[in-house]
PDB file of C-alpha atoms and ligand atoms in Angstrom:
ATOM      1  CA  UNK A   1     121.754  82.942 105.381  1.00 50.00           C
ATOM      2  CA  UNK A   2     123.473  80.018 103.758  1.00 46.00           C
ATOM      3  CA  UNK A   3     122.192  78.334 100.650  1.00 48.00           C
ATOM      4  CA  UNK A   4     119.584  75.646 101.036  1.00 43.00           C
ATOM      5  CA  UNK A   5     120.896  72.511  99.283  1.00 44.00           C
ATOM      6  CA  UNK A   6     118.984  71.446  96.176  1.00 47.00           C
ATOM      7  CA  UNK A   7     118.306  68.078  97.799  1.00 44.00           C
ATOM      8  CA  UNK A   8     116.447  69.768 100.660  1.00 50.00           C
ATOM      9  CA  UNK A   9     114.391  72.483  99.002  1.00 66.00           C
ATOM     10  CA  UNK A  10     112.686  75.080 101.158  1.00 79.00           C
ATOM     11  CA  UNK A  11     109.301  75.550  99.573  1.00 92.00           C
ATOM     12  CA  UNK A  12     107.951  79.065 100.078  1.00 97.00           C
ATOM     13  CA  UNK A  13     104.367  80.293 100.010  1.00 98.00           C
ATOM     14  CA  UNK A  14     105.512  83.856  99.366  1.00 98.00           C
ATOM     15  CA  UNK A  15     108.732  85.121  97.768  1.00 98.00           C
ATOM     16  CA  UNK A  16     109.693  88.811  97.847  1.00 98.00           C
ATOM     17  CA  UNK A  17     112.162  89.794  95.105  1.00 98.00           C
ATOM     18  CA  UNK A  18     114.006  93.115  95.396  1.00 98.00           C
ATOM     19  CA  UNK A  19     116.968  94.957  93.920  1.00 97.00           C
ATOM     20  CA  UNK A  20     118.870  95.670  97.126  1.00 95.00           C
ATOM     21  CA  UNK A  21     119.288  94.322 100.607  1.00 94.00           C
ATOM     22  CA  UNK A  22     117.033  96.478 102.830  1.00 94.00           C
ATOM     23  CA  UNK A  23     114.447  97.192 100.067  1.00 96.00           C
ATOM     24  CA  UNK A  24     112.075  94.500 101.317  1.00 98.00           C
ATOM     25  CA  UNK A  25     112.426  95.744 104.904  1.00 98.00           C
ATOM     26  CA  UNK A  26     111.173  99.153 103.763  1.00 97.00           C
ATOM     27  CA  UNK A  27     108.395  98.225 101.337  1.00 98.00           C
ATOM     28  CA  UNK A  28     106.859  94.923 102.469  1.00 98.00           C
ATOM     29  CA  UNK A  29     108.583  93.781 105.681  1.00 98.00           C
ATOM     30  CA  UNK A  30     105.382  94.209 107.694  1.00 98.00           C
ATOM     31  CA  UNK A  31     103.493  92.101 105.170  1.00 98.00           C
ATOM     32  CA  UNK A  32     106.082  89.307 105.404  1.00 98.00           C
ATOM     33  CA  UNK A  33     105.744  89.419 109.199  1.00 98.00           C
ATOM     34  CA  UNK A  34     101.958  89.228 108.939  1.00 98.00           C
ATOM     35  CA  UNK A  35     102.118  86.295 106.505  1.00 98.00           C
ATOM     36  CA  UNK A  36     104.608  84.442 108.750  1.00 98.00           C
ATOM     37  CA  UNK A  37     102.252  85.007 111.702  1.00 98.00           C
ATOM     38  CA  UNK A  38      99.527  83.309 109.617  1.00 98.00           C
ATOM     39  CA  UNK A  39     101.795  80.288 109.308  1.00 97.00           C
ATOM     40  CA  UNK A  40     102.911  80.940 105.723  1.00 97.00           C
ATOM     41  CA  UNK A  41     106.495  80.269 104.665  1.00 97.00           C
ATOM     42  CA  UNK A  42     108.202  83.425 103.434  1.00 98.00           C
ATOM     43  CA  UNK A  43     111.426  83.989 101.486  1.00 98.00           C
ATOM     44  CA  UNK A  44     113.482  86.893 100.132  1.00 98.00           C
ATOM     45  CA  UNK A  45     115.639  87.076  97.010  1.00 98.00           C
ATOM     46  CA  UNK A  46     117.855  90.171  96.797  1.00 98.00           C
ATOM     47  CA  UNK A  47     119.292  90.608  93.305  1.00 98.00           C
ATOM     48  CA  UNK A  48     122.459  92.535  94.276  1.00 96.00           C
ATOM     49  CA  UNK A  49     124.890  92.524  97.174  1.00 93.00           C
ATOM     50  CA  UNK A  50     125.156  96.246  97.826  1.00 82.00           C
ATOM     51  CA  UNK A  51     128.747  96.730  96.710  1.00 81.00           C
ATOM     52  CA  UNK A  52     128.013 100.219  95.316  1.00 79.00           C
ATOM     53  CA  UNK A  53     126.694 101.629  98.601  1.00 77.00           C
ATOM     54  CA  UNK A  54     128.351 104.687 100.160  1.00 76.00           C
ATOM     55  CA  UNK A  55     128.411 103.037 103.575  1.00 79.00           C
ATOM     56  CA  UNK A  56     129.565  99.563 104.634  1.00 82.00           C
ATOM     57  CA  UNK A  57     130.816  96.664 102.530  1.00 86.00           C
ATOM     58  CA  UNK A  58     128.934  93.853 100.778  1.00 85.00           C
ATOM     59  CA  UNK A  59     130.060  91.570 103.644  1.00 89.00           C
ATOM     60  CA  UNK A  60     128.593  93.936 106.268  1.00 90.00           C
ATOM     61  CA  UNK A  61     125.357  93.957 104.340  1.00 91.00           C
ATOM     62  CA  UNK A  62     125.263  90.152 104.059  1.00 94.00           C
ATOM     63  CA  UNK A  63     125.500  89.811 107.835  1.00 95.00           C
ATOM     64  CA  UNK A  64     122.912  92.516 108.358  1.00 96.00           C
ATOM     65  CA  UNK A  65     120.551  90.954 105.782  1.00 97.00           C
ATOM     66  CA  UNK A  66     120.689  87.633 107.664  1.00 97.00           C
ATOM     67  CA  UNK A  67     119.863  89.389 110.915  1.00 97.00           C
ATOM     68  CA  UNK A  68     116.986  91.293 109.256  1.00 98.00           C
ATOM     69  CA  UNK A  69     115.630  88.014 107.799  1.00 98.00           C
ATOM     70  CA  UNK A  70     115.668  86.482 111.275  1.00 98.00           C
ATOM     71  CA  UNK A  71     113.715  89.460 112.670  1.00 98.00           C
ATOM     72  CA  UNK A  72     111.197  89.172 109.800  1.00 98.00           C
ATOM     73  CA  UNK A  73     110.687  85.445 110.438  1.00 97.00           C
ATOM     74  CA  UNK A  74     111.843  84.631 106.907  1.00 97.00           C
ATOM     75  CA  UNK A  75     112.976  81.041 106.347  1.00 96.00           C
ATOM     76  CA  UNK A  76     115.147  81.551 103.267  1.00 97.00           C
ATOM     77  CA  UNK A  77     117.129  84.521 101.984  1.00 97.00           C
ATOM     78  CA  UNK A  78     119.786  84.761  99.327  1.00 97.00           C
ATOM     79  CA  UNK A  79     121.392  87.412  97.143  1.00 97.00           C
ATOM     80  CA  UNK A  80     122.303  87.037  93.479  1.00 97.00           C
ATOM     81  CA  UNK A  81     125.331  88.857  92.129  1.00 95.00           C
ATOM     82  CA  UNK A  82     123.729  91.243  89.648  1.00 97.00           C
ATOM     83  CA  UNK A  83     125.625  94.557  89.512  1.00 96.00           C
ATOM     84  CA  UNK A  84     124.428  97.056  92.117  1.00 93.00           C
ATOM     85  CA  UNK A  85     123.281 100.112  90.162  1.00 93.00           C
ATOM     86  CA  UNK A  86     123.251  98.266  86.847  1.00 96.00           C
ATOM     87  CA  UNK A  87     120.496  95.606  86.933  1.00 97.00           C
ATOM     88  CA  UNK A  88     119.357  94.721  83.421  1.00 98.00           C
ATOM     89  CA  UNK A  89     116.400  92.717  82.176  1.00 98.00           C
ATOM     90  CA  UNK A  90     118.349  90.130  80.169  1.00 98.00           C
ATOM     91  CA  UNK A  91     117.544  86.497  79.411  1.00 98.00           C
ATOM     92  CA  UNK A  92     120.525  85.419  81.511  1.00 98.00           C
ATOM     93  CA  UNK A  93     119.263  87.381  84.533  1.00 98.00           C
ATOM     94  CA  UNK A  94     115.719  86.054  84.077  1.00 98.00           C
ATOM     95  CA  UNK A  95     117.153  82.514  84.139  1.00 98.00           C
ATOM     96  CA  UNK A  96     118.949  83.179  87.438  1.00 98.00           C
ATOM     97  CA  UNK A  97     115.594  84.102  88.978  1.00 98.00           C
ATOM     98  CA  UNK A  98     113.848  81.138  87.300  1.00 98.00           C
ATOM     99  CA  UNK A  99     116.213  78.784  89.147  1.00 97.00           C
ATOM    100  CA  UNK A 100     115.150  80.291  92.482  1.00 97.00           C
ATOM    101  CA  UNK A 101     111.440  80.214  91.564  1.00 98.00           C
ATOM    102  CA  UNK A 102     111.691  76.522  90.671  1.00 97.00           C
ATOM    103  CA  UNK A 103     113.560  75.759  93.893  1.00 96.00           C
ATOM    104  CA  UNK A 104     111.168  77.581  96.240  1.00 97.00           C
ATOM    105  CA  UNK A 105     107.927  77.177  94.194  1.00 97.00           C
ATOM    106  CA  UNK A 106     106.115  80.184  95.725  1.00 98.00           C
ATOM    107  CA  UNK A 107     102.369  80.677  95.214  1.00 97.00           C
ATOM    108  CA  UNK A 108     102.722  84.485  95.486  1.00 98.00           C
ATOM    109  CA  UNK A 109     105.593  86.771  94.444  1.00 98.00           C
ATOM    110  CA  UNK A 110     106.111  90.358  95.612  1.00 98.00           C
ATOM    111  CA  UNK A 111     107.954  92.660  93.178  1.00 98.00           C
ATOM    112  CA  UNK A 112     108.746  96.387  93.373  1.00 98.00           C
ATOM    113  CA  UNK A 113     106.358  98.693  91.483  1.00 98.00           C
ATOM    114  CA  UNK A 114     107.474  99.363  87.886  1.00 98.00           C
ATOM    115  CA  UNK A 115     107.893 103.126  88.179  1.00 96.00           C
ATOM    116  CA  UNK A 116     110.620 104.246  90.565  1.00 95.00           C
ATOM    117  CA  UNK A 117     113.288 106.892  91.044  1.00 93.00           C
ATOM    118  CA  UNK A 118     116.041 104.262  91.290  1.00 94.00           C
ATOM    119  CA  UNK A 119     116.494 102.514  87.903  1.00 95.00           C
ATOM    120  CA  UNK A 120     117.325  99.192  89.662  1.00 96.00           C
ATOM    121  CA  UNK A 121     113.905  99.206  91.368  1.00 97.00           C
ATOM    122  CA  UNK A 122     112.047  99.981  88.128  1.00 97.00           C
ATOM    123  CA  UNK A 123     113.769  97.213  86.149  1.00 98.00           C
ATOM    124  CA  UNK A 124     113.128  94.500  88.750  1.00 98.00           C
ATOM    125  CA  UNK A 125     109.367  94.700  88.045  1.00 98.00           C
ATOM    126  CA  UNK A 126     109.532  93.529  84.387  1.00 98.00           C
ATOM    127  CA  UNK A 127     112.575  91.330  85.081  1.00 98.00           C
ATOM    128  CA  UNK A 128     110.745  89.519  87.889  1.00 98.00           C
ATOM    129  CA  UNK A 129     107.475  89.303  85.945  1.00 98.00           C
ATOM    130  CA  UNK A 130     109.165  87.783  82.899  1.00 98.00           C
ATOM    131  CA  UNK A 131     111.105  85.345  85.094  1.00 98.00           C
ATOM    132  CA  UNK A 132     107.812  84.201  86.675  1.00 98.00           C
ATOM    133  CA  UNK A 133     106.418  83.594  83.194  1.00 98.00           C
ATOM    134  CA  UNK A 134     109.507  81.752  81.892  1.00 98.00           C
ATOM    135  CA  UNK A 135     109.631  79.629  85.053  1.00 98.00           C
ATOM    136  CA  UNK A 136     106.356  78.011  83.974  1.00 98.00           C
ATOM    137  CA  UNK A 137     107.641  76.979  80.558  1.00 98.00           C
ATOM    138  CA  UNK A 138     108.769  73.340  80.343  1.00 96.00           C
ATOM    139  CA  UNK A 139     111.069  74.174  77.429  1.00 96.00           C
ATOM    140  CA  UNK A 140     113.202  76.472  79.585  1.00 96.00           C
ATOM    141  CA  UNK A 141     115.639  73.854  80.903  1.00 94.00           C
ATOM    142  CA  UNK A 142     117.270  74.426  84.289  1.00 95.00           C
ATOM    143  CA  UNK A 143     117.339  70.856  85.562  1.00 94.00           C
ATOM    144  CA  UNK A 144     114.290  71.345  87.786  1.00 94.00           C
ATOM    145  CA  UNK A 145     110.514  71.180  87.327  1.00 96.00           C
ATOM    146  CA  UNK A 146     108.722  74.180  85.823  1.00 97.00           C
ATOM    147  CA  UNK A 147     106.757  76.315  88.258  1.00 97.00           C
ATOM    148  CA  UNK A 148     104.606  79.378  87.649  1.00 96.00           C
ATOM    149  CA  UNK A 149     103.537  81.458  90.671  1.00 98.00           C
ATOM    150  CA  UNK A 150      99.769  81.975  90.918  1.00 97.00           C
ATOM    151  CA  UNK A 151      99.978  85.625  91.965  1.00 98.00           C
ATOM    152  CA  UNK A 152     102.260  88.621  91.457  1.00 98.00           C
ATOM    153  CA  UNK A 153     101.748  91.799  93.490  1.00 98.00           C
ATOM    154  CA  UNK A 154     103.773  95.012  93.350  1.00 98.00           C
ATOM    155  CA  UNK A 155     104.953  96.779  96.514  1.00 98.00           C
ATOM    156  CA  UNK A 156     104.142 100.428  95.743  1.00 98.00           C
ATOM    157  CA  UNK A 157     105.252 102.292  98.873  1.00 96.00           C
ATOM    158  CA  UNK A 158     107.540 104.683  97.019  1.00 90.00           C
ATOM    159  CA  UNK A 159     105.394 105.028  93.877  1.00 94.00           C
ATOM    160  CA  UNK A 160     102.958 107.859  93.250  1.00 92.00           C
ATOM    161  CA  UNK A 161     100.087 105.503  92.512  1.00 97.00           C
ATOM    162  CA  UNK A 162      96.791 104.577  94.161  1.00 97.00           C
ATOM    163  CA  UNK A 163      97.222 101.122  95.717  1.00 98.00           C
ATOM    164  CA  UNK A 164      94.914  98.224  94.842  1.00 97.00           C
ATOM    165  CA  UNK A 165      94.941  97.095  98.455  1.00 97.00           C
ATOM    166  CA  UNK A 166      96.611  97.621 101.828  1.00 98.00           C
ATOM    167  CA  UNK A 167      97.988  95.016 104.218  1.00 98.00           C
ATOM    168  CA  UNK A 168      97.397  95.905 107.864  1.00 98.00           C
ATOM    169  CA  UNK A 169     100.805  95.804 109.542  1.00 98.00           C
ATOM    170  CA  UNK A 170      99.775  97.521 112.797  1.00 98.00           C
ATOM    171  CA  UNK A 171     100.878  94.680 115.133  1.00 98.00           C
ATOM    172  CA  UNK A 172     104.217  94.368 113.294  1.00 98.00           C
ATOM    173  CA  UNK A 173     105.388  97.968 112.806  1.00 98.00           C
ATOM    174  CA  UNK A 174     108.011  97.884 115.591  1.00 98.00           C
ATOM    175  CA  UNK A 175     109.395  94.560 114.392  1.00 98.00           C
ATOM    176  CA  UNK A 176     109.551  95.857 110.811  1.00 98.00           C
ATOM    177  CA  UNK A 177     111.462  98.896 112.060  1.00 97.00           C
ATOM    178  CA  UNK A 178     113.870  96.621 113.948  1.00 97.00           C
ATOM    179  CA  UNK A 179     114.530  94.690 110.719  1.00 98.00           C
ATOM    180  CA  UNK A 180     115.507  97.902 108.926  1.00 96.00           C
ATOM    181  CA  UNK A 181     117.692  99.006 111.829  1.00 95.00           C
ATOM    182  CA  UNK A 182     119.529  95.672 111.574  1.00 96.00           C
ATOM    183  CA  UNK A 183     121.412  97.405 108.730  1.00 93.00           C
ATOM    184  CA  UNK A 184     123.649  99.211 111.204  1.00 90.00           C
ATOM    185  CA  UNK A 185     126.256  99.999 108.535  1.00 87.00           C
ATOM    186  CA  UNK A 186     123.596 101.921 106.592  1.00 83.00           C
ATOM    187  CA  UNK A 187     121.354 103.540 109.157  1.00 83.00           C
ATOM    188  CA  UNK A 188     123.278 104.035 112.400  1.00 77.00           C
ATOM    189  CA  UNK A 189     124.361 107.651 112.791  1.00 76.00           C
ATOM    190  CA  UNK A 190     127.938 108.034 111.495  1.00 75.00           C
ATOM    191  CA  UNK A 191     130.176 110.459 109.657  1.00 73.00           C
ATOM    192  CA  UNK A 192     130.448 108.638 106.289  1.00 71.00           C
ATOM    193  CA  UNK A 193     127.786 109.895 103.906  1.00 71.00           C
ATOM    194  CA  UNK A 194     126.122 112.042 106.586  1.00 71.00           C
ATOM    195  CA  UNK A 195     125.196 114.623 103.930  1.00 73.00           C
ATOM    196  CA  UNK A 196     123.400 111.883 101.914  1.00 72.00           C
ATOM    197  CA  UNK A 197     121.695 109.915 104.688  1.00 75.00           C
ATOM    198  CA  UNK A 198     118.999 111.088 107.053  1.00 78.00           C
ATOM    199  CA  UNK A 199     119.597 110.649 110.808  1.00 82.00           C
ATOM    200  CA  UNK A 200     118.408 107.466 112.515  1.00 82.00           C
ATOM    201  CA  UNK A 201     115.564 109.219 114.408  1.00 87.00           C
ATOM    202  CA  UNK A 202     114.302 110.765 111.183  1.00 91.00           C
ATOM    203  CA  UNK A 203     114.123 107.308 109.499  1.00 93.00           C
ATOM    204  CA  UNK A 204     111.746 106.111 112.200  1.00 95.00           C
ATOM    205  CA  UNK A 205     109.535 109.157 111.861  1.00 96.00           C
ATOM    206  CA  UNK A 206     109.391 108.967 108.062  1.00 95.00           C
ATOM    207  CA  UNK A 207     108.729 105.226 107.794  1.00 97.00           C
ATOM    208  CA  UNK A 208     106.052 105.329 110.506  1.00 98.00           C
ATOM    209  CA  UNK A 209     104.405 108.357 108.832  1.00 98.00           C
ATOM    210  CA  UNK A 210     104.278 106.548 105.483  1.00 97.00           C
ATOM    211  CA  UNK A 211     102.824 103.426 107.098  1.00 98.00           C
ATOM    212  CA  UNK A 212     100.266 105.624 108.911  1.00 98.00           C
ATOM    213  CA  UNK A 213      99.284 107.311 105.642  1.00 98.00           C
ATOM    214  CA  UNK A 214      98.650 103.999 103.882  1.00 98.00           C
ATOM    215  CA  UNK A 215      96.963 102.533 106.949  1.00 98.00           C
ATOM    216  CA  UNK A 216      94.488 105.432 107.021  1.00 97.00           C
ATOM    217  CA  UNK A 217      93.461 104.685 103.409  1.00 96.00           C
ATOM    218  CA  UNK A 218      92.103 101.346 104.642  1.00 96.00           C
ATOM    219  CA  UNK A 219      90.922 102.367 108.103  1.00 96.00           C
ATOM    220  CA  UNK A 220      93.759 100.784 110.098  1.00 97.00           C
ATOM    221  CA  UNK A 221      96.696 102.358 111.933  1.00 98.00           C
ATOM    222  CA  UNK A 222      99.699 101.203 109.896  1.00 98.00           C
ATOM    223  CA  UNK A 223      99.630  99.659 106.422  1.00 98.00           C
ATOM    224  CA  UNK A 224     101.709  98.692 103.407  1.00 98.00           C
ATOM    225  CA  UNK A 225     100.390  99.418  99.877  1.00 98.00           C
ATOM    226  CA  UNK A 226     100.313  97.042  96.911  1.00 98.00           C
ATOM    227  CA  UNK A 227      99.195  97.187  93.292  1.00 98.00           C
ATOM    228  CA  UNK A 228      97.858  94.167  91.442  1.00 98.00           C
ATOM    229  CA  UNK A 229      97.288  94.267  87.694  1.00 97.00           C
ATOM    230  CA  UNK A 230      94.297  91.907  87.744  1.00 97.00           C
ATOM    231  CA  UNK A 231      90.730  92.961  88.507  1.00 96.00           C
ATOM    232  CA  UNK A 232      89.399  91.500  91.766  1.00 93.00           C
ATOM    233  CA  UNK A 233      86.646  88.869  91.915  1.00 95.00           C
ATOM    234  CA  UNK A 234      83.901  89.137  94.540  1.00 96.00           C
ATOM    235  CA  UNK A 235      81.665  86.393  95.859  1.00 96.00           C
ATOM    236  CA  UNK A 236      79.605  88.191  98.526  1.00 97.00           C
ATOM    237  CA  UNK A 237      79.119  92.000  98.605  1.00 97.00           C
ATOM    238  CA  UNK A 238      78.256  91.911 102.298  1.00 97.00           C
ATOM    239  CA  UNK A 239      81.704  90.553 103.186  1.00 96.00           C
ATOM    240  CA  UNK A 240      83.755  93.230 101.391  1.00 95.00           C
ATOM    241  CA  UNK A 241      86.329  94.763 103.777  1.00 92.00           C
ATOM    242  CA  UNK A 242      86.859  98.499 104.511  1.00 93.00           C
ATOM    243  CA  UNK A 243      83.873 100.672 105.410  1.00 92.00           C
ATOM    244  CA  UNK A 244      82.577 103.177 102.803  1.00 91.00           C
ATOM    245  CA  UNK A 245      80.912 105.797 105.034  1.00 88.00           C
TER     246      UNK A 245
HETATM  247 ZN1   ZN B 301     116.843  99.724  96.729  1.00 85.23          ZN
END
């Protein structure tokens, strides 16, 4: 997806920030679809371009990421050029994210959970959090107005942690799967890296099983898990969702 000119900013309600193209499709693609169906404007910022991947080139992945964004109903998607496999939480990198936050001005930001097997995923959590904080400071000069998102939530699909809440993605599970399969260079059955990658059919079974697991925790068919650091605030006990008995 091409850059939105500064003179015509795309304001987003929700921005998902992730290390790699195809991360969002796996961890919160169903949630983005659900939010878009509610009429909210959604956006994705990938921090790397996937040049270190075993399969495909960064150009393949750019094309596939655009196609996935279209399937997810996302209005804006861009990739920064942080090194794939070597993302660091530096002031310079925080500033690159601040520029995007001030352009899109999202109310909610989705980050990956802070404990992860892949070091890139783990570092994006504090990097994104600190960028959200800096973005609200008037003294951090980027040539655009300060903006601090109201809410940060962490997509915790691959973390061994009890989620704070689940988003019901049941009506969107097939579309989410289609967005992941848009990455043909990564997921279509092929010889390159066949000892590292699971077959296409297996990806469907695994991702649906994970979504089923998290859905069951909240009494729905398919769900995506999130952690929020804040304690919830309740107005009316009789309107709390999810049955106890
Ligand atoms: Zn990743």
